[in-house]
Amino acid sequence: MRNFLHVQDLGDLKLALAEAQEIKKDRYKYVELGRNKTALLVFFNNSLRTRLSTQKAALNLGMNVIVLDVNAGAWKLETERGVIMDGDKSEHLLEAIPVMACYCDMIGIRSFAGLTDREYDYAETVYNQFVKYSGKPVFAMETATVHPLQAFADLITIEEHWKNSQLRPKVVLTWAPHPKSLPQAVPNSFAEWMNAADVDFVITHPEGYELDPKFVGDARVEYDQKKAFEGADFIYAKNWSCPGVTRPADYGKILHDYHTMTHWTVDAEHMSWTNNAKFMHCLPVRRNMIVTDDVIEAPTSLVIPEAANREISATVVLKRILQSL
Ligand code: CP
């Protein structure tokens, strides 16, 4: 595997999940693989989990790691071609990318959606520029439309907490309110990976927040959150802004004042509709907005195991890339 953006890049998902468990048993098993190899992690946006877990994964594999925070110490980068650079951006990404590539063997990119130009975001313009102009393997650490390292960690977590090998778990992705406009990367990837996994997958959200059909796939979309939650084994909560599927002009917008949407916040009553479901969220989470204190603190909350599995998903992905060099 050279680049990592979608679930298909991993090939056989069952093999990848088995590899995750192999690495979990001995996370330094492949420590010789990365000797004298360098991972460059480029952050255009903030991060706690991705930054730490991906660095740890690279260290597990014996690699050197360089982290670049583009907005803290580097020249401000222009990302669009054709712009007259008379503003505050001193360097163009089209020079910066090949320069960055000189110092590493693979590049991880965190670059969120701008949420103003759907076509630009959904073309994965920044990620694809890194692929095109670096000549190095590139992996997503949350790009404009996807967050595959998170979704892989989420799937590992679901597999670890589903004890009934005879039945498929019912997994529900639910929209929840938030005061700010957030990208669709996490729900997009979660949907993509759940569709590839052996689960019964349902998506619930208020009308207008329909995810892109290429990510929804064969999932059942249920606008009644209570109906969606009934019998659920895993509840995955996340906010996302309008994906602009039905009304492109609404792309990136919050469609309703969040004060009027608090009935979508996952609380104990919501969880009582489920089959004693586990609660999941990628973090960071706004408490008592997305989920109440009692639900996230309950023994059924998996938010910390999900975060822990970010090290495992990243170790599998970086290992696969190292094996392709
Ligand atoms: N879940 C996740 O990607 O966390 P960070 O934004 O802190 O990296």
Coordinates of C-alpha atoms and ligand atoms in Angstrom, one line a residue:
M1 CA 0.0 0.0 0.0
R2 CA 1.5 3.3 -1.1
N3 CA -1.1 5.9 -0.2
F4 CA -3.9 5.8 2.4
L5 CA -7.2 7.6 2.0
H6 CA -9.9 5.0 1.7
V7 CA -10.8 1.6 3.2
Q8 CA -10.1 0.0 -0.1
D9 CA -6.4 1.0 0.2
L10 CA -6.0 -1.6 2.9
G11 CA -7.2 -4.5 0.7
D12 CA -8.8 -7.3 2.7
L13 CA -10.3 -5.7 5.8
K14 CA -10.3 -9.0 7.8
L15 CA -6.6 -9.3 7.2
A16 CA -6.0 -5.7 8.3
L17 CA -8.0 -6.3 11.5
A18 CA -6.0 -9.5 12.2
E19 CA -2.8 -7.5 11.7
A20 CA -4.1 -4.9 14.1
Q21 CA -4.5 -7.6 16.8
E22 CA -1.0 -9.0 16.0
I23 CA 0.5 -5.5 16.5
K24 CA -1.6 -5.0 19.6
K25 CA 0.0 -8.1 21.1
D26 CA 3.5 -6.8 20.3
R27 CA 3.6 -3.3 19.0
Y28 CA 7.4 -3.3 18.5
K29 CA 7.3 -6.5 16.4
Y30 CA 8.3 -4.5 13.3
V31 CA 10.7 -2.1 14.9
E32 CA 13.5 -3.0 12.4
L33 CA 11.2 -2.1 9.4
G34 CA 11.6 1.6 9.8
R35 CA 15.3 1.9 10.6
N36 CA 16.7 5.0 8.9
K37 CA 13.3 5.9 7.5
T38 CA 11.6 9.2 8.3
A39 CA 7.9 10.1 8.5
L40 CA 7.0 13.7 8.1
L41 CA 3.7 14.7 9.7
V42 CA 2.3 17.9 8.3
F43 CA -0.5 19.6 10.3
F44 CA -2.5 22.4 8.8
N45 CA -5.0 22.1 11.7
N46 CA -4.9 21.3 15.4
S47 CA -4.7 17.8 16.8
L48 CA -4.1 15.9 20.0
R49 CA -4.8 12.2 19.2
T50 CA -3.6 12.1 15.6
R51 CA -0.4 13.9 16.5
L52 CA 0.5 11.7 19.4
S53 CA -0.7 8.3 18.1
T54 CA 0.9 8.7 14.6
Q55 CA 4.2 9.7 16.2
K56 CA 3.9 6.7 18.5
A57 CA 3.2 4.4 15.6
A58 CA 6.2 5.6 13.7
L59 CA 8.4 5.1 16.8
N60 CA 6.9 1.6 17.2
L61 CA 8.2 0.9 13.7
G62 CA 11.7 2.3 14.5
M63 CA 11.2 5.4 12.3
N64 CA 12.4 8.9 12.8
V65 CA 9.6 11.5 12.9
I66 CA 9.4 15.1 11.9
V67 CA 6.3 17.1 12.8
L68 CA 5.5 20.4 10.9
D69 CA 2.8 22.7 12.2
V70 CA 2.3 24.8 9.2
N71 CA 0.6 27.6 11.1
A72 CA 3.2 27.7 13.9
G73 CA 6.6 28.7 12.6
A74 CA 6.5 27.8 8.9
W75 CA 5.8 30.3 6.1
K76 CA 2.2 30.8 5.5
L77 CA 1.3 28.6 2.5
E78 CA -0.8 29.4 -0.5
T79 CA -2.7 26.3 -1.6
E80 CA -4.5 27.6 -4.7
R81 CA -2.8 27.8 -8.1
G82 CA -3.1 31.0 -10.1
V83 CA -3.4 33.3 -7.1
I84 CA -1.4 36.5 -7.2
M85 CA 0.6 36.1 -4.0
D86 CA 0.4 39.7 -2.7
G87 CA -1.1 38.8 0.7
D88 CA 0.3 37.3 3.8
K89 CA 1.2 33.9 2.3
S90 CA 4.9 33.8 1.5
E91 CA 5.3 30.3 0.0
H92 CA 3.3 28.2 -2.4
L93 CA 2.4 24.6 -1.6
L94 CA 3.7 23.6 -5.0
E95 CA 7.3 24.5 -4.0
A96 CA 6.8 23.6 -0.3
I97 CA 5.6 20.0 -1.1
P98 CA 8.7 18.9 -3.1
V99 CA 11.0 20.6 -0.5
M100 CA 9.2 18.7 2.3
A101 CA 9.6 15.5 0.3
C102 CA 13.4 15.9 0.3
Y103 CA 13.6 15.2 4.0
C104 CA 11.4 12.1 4.4
D105 CA 10.2 8.7 3.1
M106 CA 6.5 9.2 3.7
I107 CA 4.2 12.2 4.5
G108 CA 1.1 12.3 6.7
I109 CA -1.3 15.2 6.0
R110 CA -3.9 16.8 8.2
S111 CA -5.8 19.4 6.2
F112 CA -9.5 20.1 7.0
A113 CA -12.2 21.1 4.6
G114 CA -12.6 24.8 4.1
L115 CA -16.4 24.3 4.0
T116 CA -16.9 27.1 1.5
D117 CA -16.2 25.3 -1.9
R118 CA -17.7 21.8 -2.0
E119 CA -16.0 20.9 -5.3
Y120 CA -12.6 21.9 -4.0
D121 CA -13.0 20.0 -0.7
Y122 CA -14.5 16.9 -2.2
A123 CA -11.8 16.8 -4.9
E124 CA -9.3 16.4 -2.0
T125 CA -7.3 19.1 -3.6
V126 CA -4.6 19.5 -0.9
Y127 CA -4.1 15.8 -0.3
N128 CA -3.9 15.1 -4.0
Q129 CA -1.3 17.9 -4.5
F130 CA 0.9 16.1 -1.9
V131 CA 0.4 12.8 -3.8
K132 CA 1.2 14.5 -7.1
Y133 CA 4.1 16.7 -6.2
S134 CA 5.9 14.9 -3.4
G135 CA 6.7 11.6 -5.2
K136 CA 6.5 10.0 -1.7
P137 CA 3.7 7.8 -0.1
V138 CA 1.1 10.0 1.5
F139 CA -1.4 9.1 4.1
A140 CA -4.4 11.0 5.5
M141 CA -4.4 12.2 9.1
E142 CA -7.9 13.7 8.4
T143 CA -8.2 15.4 5.1
A144 CA -11.1 17.5 3.6
T145 CA -13.5 14.6 3.4
V146 CA -12.1 11.6 5.2
H147 CA -10.4 10.5 8.4
P148 CA -9.5 6.9 7.7
L149 CA -7.0 6.4 10.7
Q150 CA -9.9 7.2 13.0
A151 CA -12.4 5.0 11.2
F152 CA -10.0 2.1 11.2
A153 CA -9.4 2.6 15.0
D154 CA -13.2 2.7 15.5
L155 CA -13.7 -0.6 13.6
I156 CA -10.9 -2.2 15.7
T157 CA -12.7 -1.0 18.8
I158 CA -16.1 -2.4 17.6
E159 CA -14.6 -5.7 16.8
E160 CA -13.0 -5.9 20.2
H161 CA -16.2 -5.1 22.0
W162 CA -18.6 -7.3 20.0
K163 CA -18.7 -10.6 21.7
N164 CA -21.4 -12.4 19.7
S165 CA -19.8 -14.0 16.7
Q166 CA -23.2 -15.4 15.5
L167 CA -24.8 -12.0 15.0
R168 CA -23.9 -8.8 13.2
P169 CA -23.9 -5.8 15.6
K170 CA -26.3 -2.9 14.9
V171 CA -24.1 0.2 14.6
V172 CA -25.8 3.7 14.5
L173 CA -24.1 6.9 13.4
T174 CA -26.0 9.8 14.9
W175 CA -25.7 13.5 14.2
A176 CA -25.6 15.6 17.3
P177 CA -25.7 19.4 17.8
H178 CA -22.6 21.6 17.9
P179 CA -22.2 25.4 17.9
K180 CA -19.6 25.5 15.1
S181 CA -19.6 24.4 11.5
L182 CA -17.7 21.1 11.4
P183 CA -16.4 19.0 8.4
Q184 CA -17.9 15.7 7.3
A185 CA -14.6 13.8 7.3
V186 CA -15.3 11.7 10.4
P187 CA -18.9 10.6 9.5
N188 CA -17.9 10.1 5.9
S189 CA -15.1 7.7 6.8
F190 CA -17.1 6.0 9.6
A191 CA -19.9 5.3 7.0
E192 CA -17.4 4.1 4.4
W193 CA -15.7 1.7 6.9
M194 CA -19.0 0.4 8.4
N195 CA -20.3 -0.3 4.9
A196 CA -17.1 -2.4 4.3
A197 CA -17.4 -4.2 7.6
D198 CA -19.8 -7.0 8.7
V199 CA -22.3 -4.8 10.6
D200 CA -25.9 -3.7 10.3
F201 CA -25.4 0.0 9.7
V202 CA -27.9 2.9 10.2
I203 CA -27.3 6.6 9.9
T204 CA -29.6 9.1 11.6
H205 CA -29.6 12.9 11.3
P206 CA -32.1 15.8 10.8
E207 CA -33.2 16.3 7.3
G208 CA -30.8 18.4 5.3
Y209 CA -27.6 16.8 6.7
E210 CA -27.6 13.9 4.1
L211 CA -24.0 12.6 3.7
D212 CA -22.5 12.2 0.2
P213 CA -24.1 9.1 -1.4
K214 CA -20.6 7.6 -2.1
F215 CA -20.1 7.3 1.7
V216 CA -23.7 6.4 2.6
G217 CA -23.6 3.4 0.3
D218 CA -26.1 0.8 1.3
A219 CA -26.6 2.1 4.8
R220 CA -30.2 2.7 6.0
V221 CA -30.9 6.4 6.6
E222 CA -33.5 7.0 9.4
Y223 CA -34.6 10.6 10.2
D224 CA -36.3 9.5 13.4
Q225 CA -33.5 9.2 15.9
K226 CA -35.5 7.1 18.4
K227 CA -36.3 4.5 15.7
A228 CA -32.7 4.4 14.6
F229 CA -31.5 3.8 18.2
E230 CA -33.9 0.9 18.9
G231 CA -31.9 -2.3 19.3
A232 CA -28.5 -0.6 18.6
D233 CA -25.4 -2.2 20.0
F234 CA -23.1 0.7 19.2
I235 CA -24.0 4.4 19.1
Y236 CA -21.4 6.6 17.3
A237 CA -22.2 10.3 17.8
K238 CA -20.7 13.1 15.7
N239 CA -21.7 16.5 14.5
W240 CA -21.3 17.5 10.9
S241 CA -22.2 20.6 8.9
C242 CA -24.5 20.4 5.9
P243 CA -22.8 18.3 3.2
G244 CA -24.6 20.2 0.4
V245 CA -26.0 17.1 -1.2
T246 CA -29.6 18.2 -1.6
R247 CA -28.9 21.9 -1.6
P248 CA -25.3 22.8 -2.7
A249 CA -25.7 26.4 -1.5
D250 CA -26.0 25.1 2.1
Y251 CA -22.6 23.3 1.9
G252 CA -20.7 23.8 5.2
K253 CA -23.6 25.5 6.9
I254 CA -25.3 24.8 10.3
L255 CA -29.0 24.5 9.2
H256 CA -30.6 25.1 12.6
D257 CA -29.6 27.1 15.7
Y258 CA -28.1 24.5 17.9
H259 CA -30.2 25.6 20.9
T260 CA -33.2 24.2 19.0
M261 CA -31.5 20.8 18.4
T262 CA -30.6 19.7 21.9
H263 CA -33.1 16.9 21.6
W264 CA -30.4 15.2 19.4
T265 CA -27.9 15.3 22.3
V266 CA -27.1 11.7 23.3
D267 CA -28.3 11.4 26.9
A268 CA -29.3 8.5 29.2
E269 CA -32.8 8.5 27.8
H270 CA -31.4 8.1 24.2
M271 CA -29.2 5.2 25.4
S272 CA -32.2 3.5 27.1
W273 CA -33.7 3.0 23.6
T274 CA -30.8 0.8 22.6
N275 CA -29.7 -2.7 23.3
N276 CA -27.4 -1.5 26.2
A277 CA -25.3 0.0 23.5
K278 CA -21.7 1.1 23.8
F279 CA -21.2 4.8 23.2
M280 CA -18.5 6.0 20.8
H281 CA -17.1 9.3 19.7
C282 CA -13.8 10.2 18.0
L283 CA -13.0 13.0 20.4
P284 CA -12.5 15.9 21.0
V285 CA -16.1 16.1 22.2
R286 CA -18.2 19.0 23.6
R287 CA -19.8 17.5 26.7
N288 CA -23.5 18.2 27.2
M289 CA -23.7 19.3 23.6
I290 CA -22.9 16.1 21.7
V291 CA -23.3 13.8 24.8
T292 CA -24.1 14.2 28.4
D293 CA -21.5 13.7 31.2
D294 CA -23.2 10.6 32.5
V295 CA -23.2 8.8 29.1
I296 CA -19.6 9.6 28.3
E297 CA -18.5 8.6 31.8
A298 CA -20.5 5.4 31.9
P299 CA -18.7 2.0 31.7
T300 CA -20.4 1.5 28.3
S301 CA -18.4 4.5 26.9
L302 CA -15.6 3.5 24.5
V303 CA -14.1 6.9 23.8
I304 CA -10.8 6.1 25.5
P305 CA -10.3 2.6 23.9
E306 CA -11.0 4.2 20.5
A307 CA -8.3 6.8 21.1
A308 CA -5.9 4.1 22.3
N309 CA -6.6 2.1 19.1
R310 CA -5.4 5.1 17.0
E311 CA -1.9 4.0 17.8
I312 CA -2.7 0.5 16.5
S313 CA -4.5 1.7 13.3
A314 CA -1.6 4.0 12.5
T315 CA 1.0 1.3 13.2
V316 CA -0.7 -1.0 10.7
V317 CA -0.9 1.7 8.0
L318 CA 2.7 3.0 8.4
K319 CA 3.9 -0.6 8.4
R320 CA 2.1 -1.3 5.2
I321 CA 3.6 1.8 3.6
L322 CA 7.1 0.9 4.8
Q323 CA 6.7 -2.5 3.2
S324 CA 5.9 -0.8 -0.1
L325 CA 9.1 1.3 -0.2
Ligands
CP1 N1 -10.0 12.1 16.7 C1 -9.0 12.9 16.3 O1 -8.5 13.0 15.2 O2 -8.4 13.7 17.3 P1 -7.4 14.9 17.1 O3 -8.2 16.0 16.3 O4 -7.1 15.4 18.5 O5 -6.3 14.5 16.3

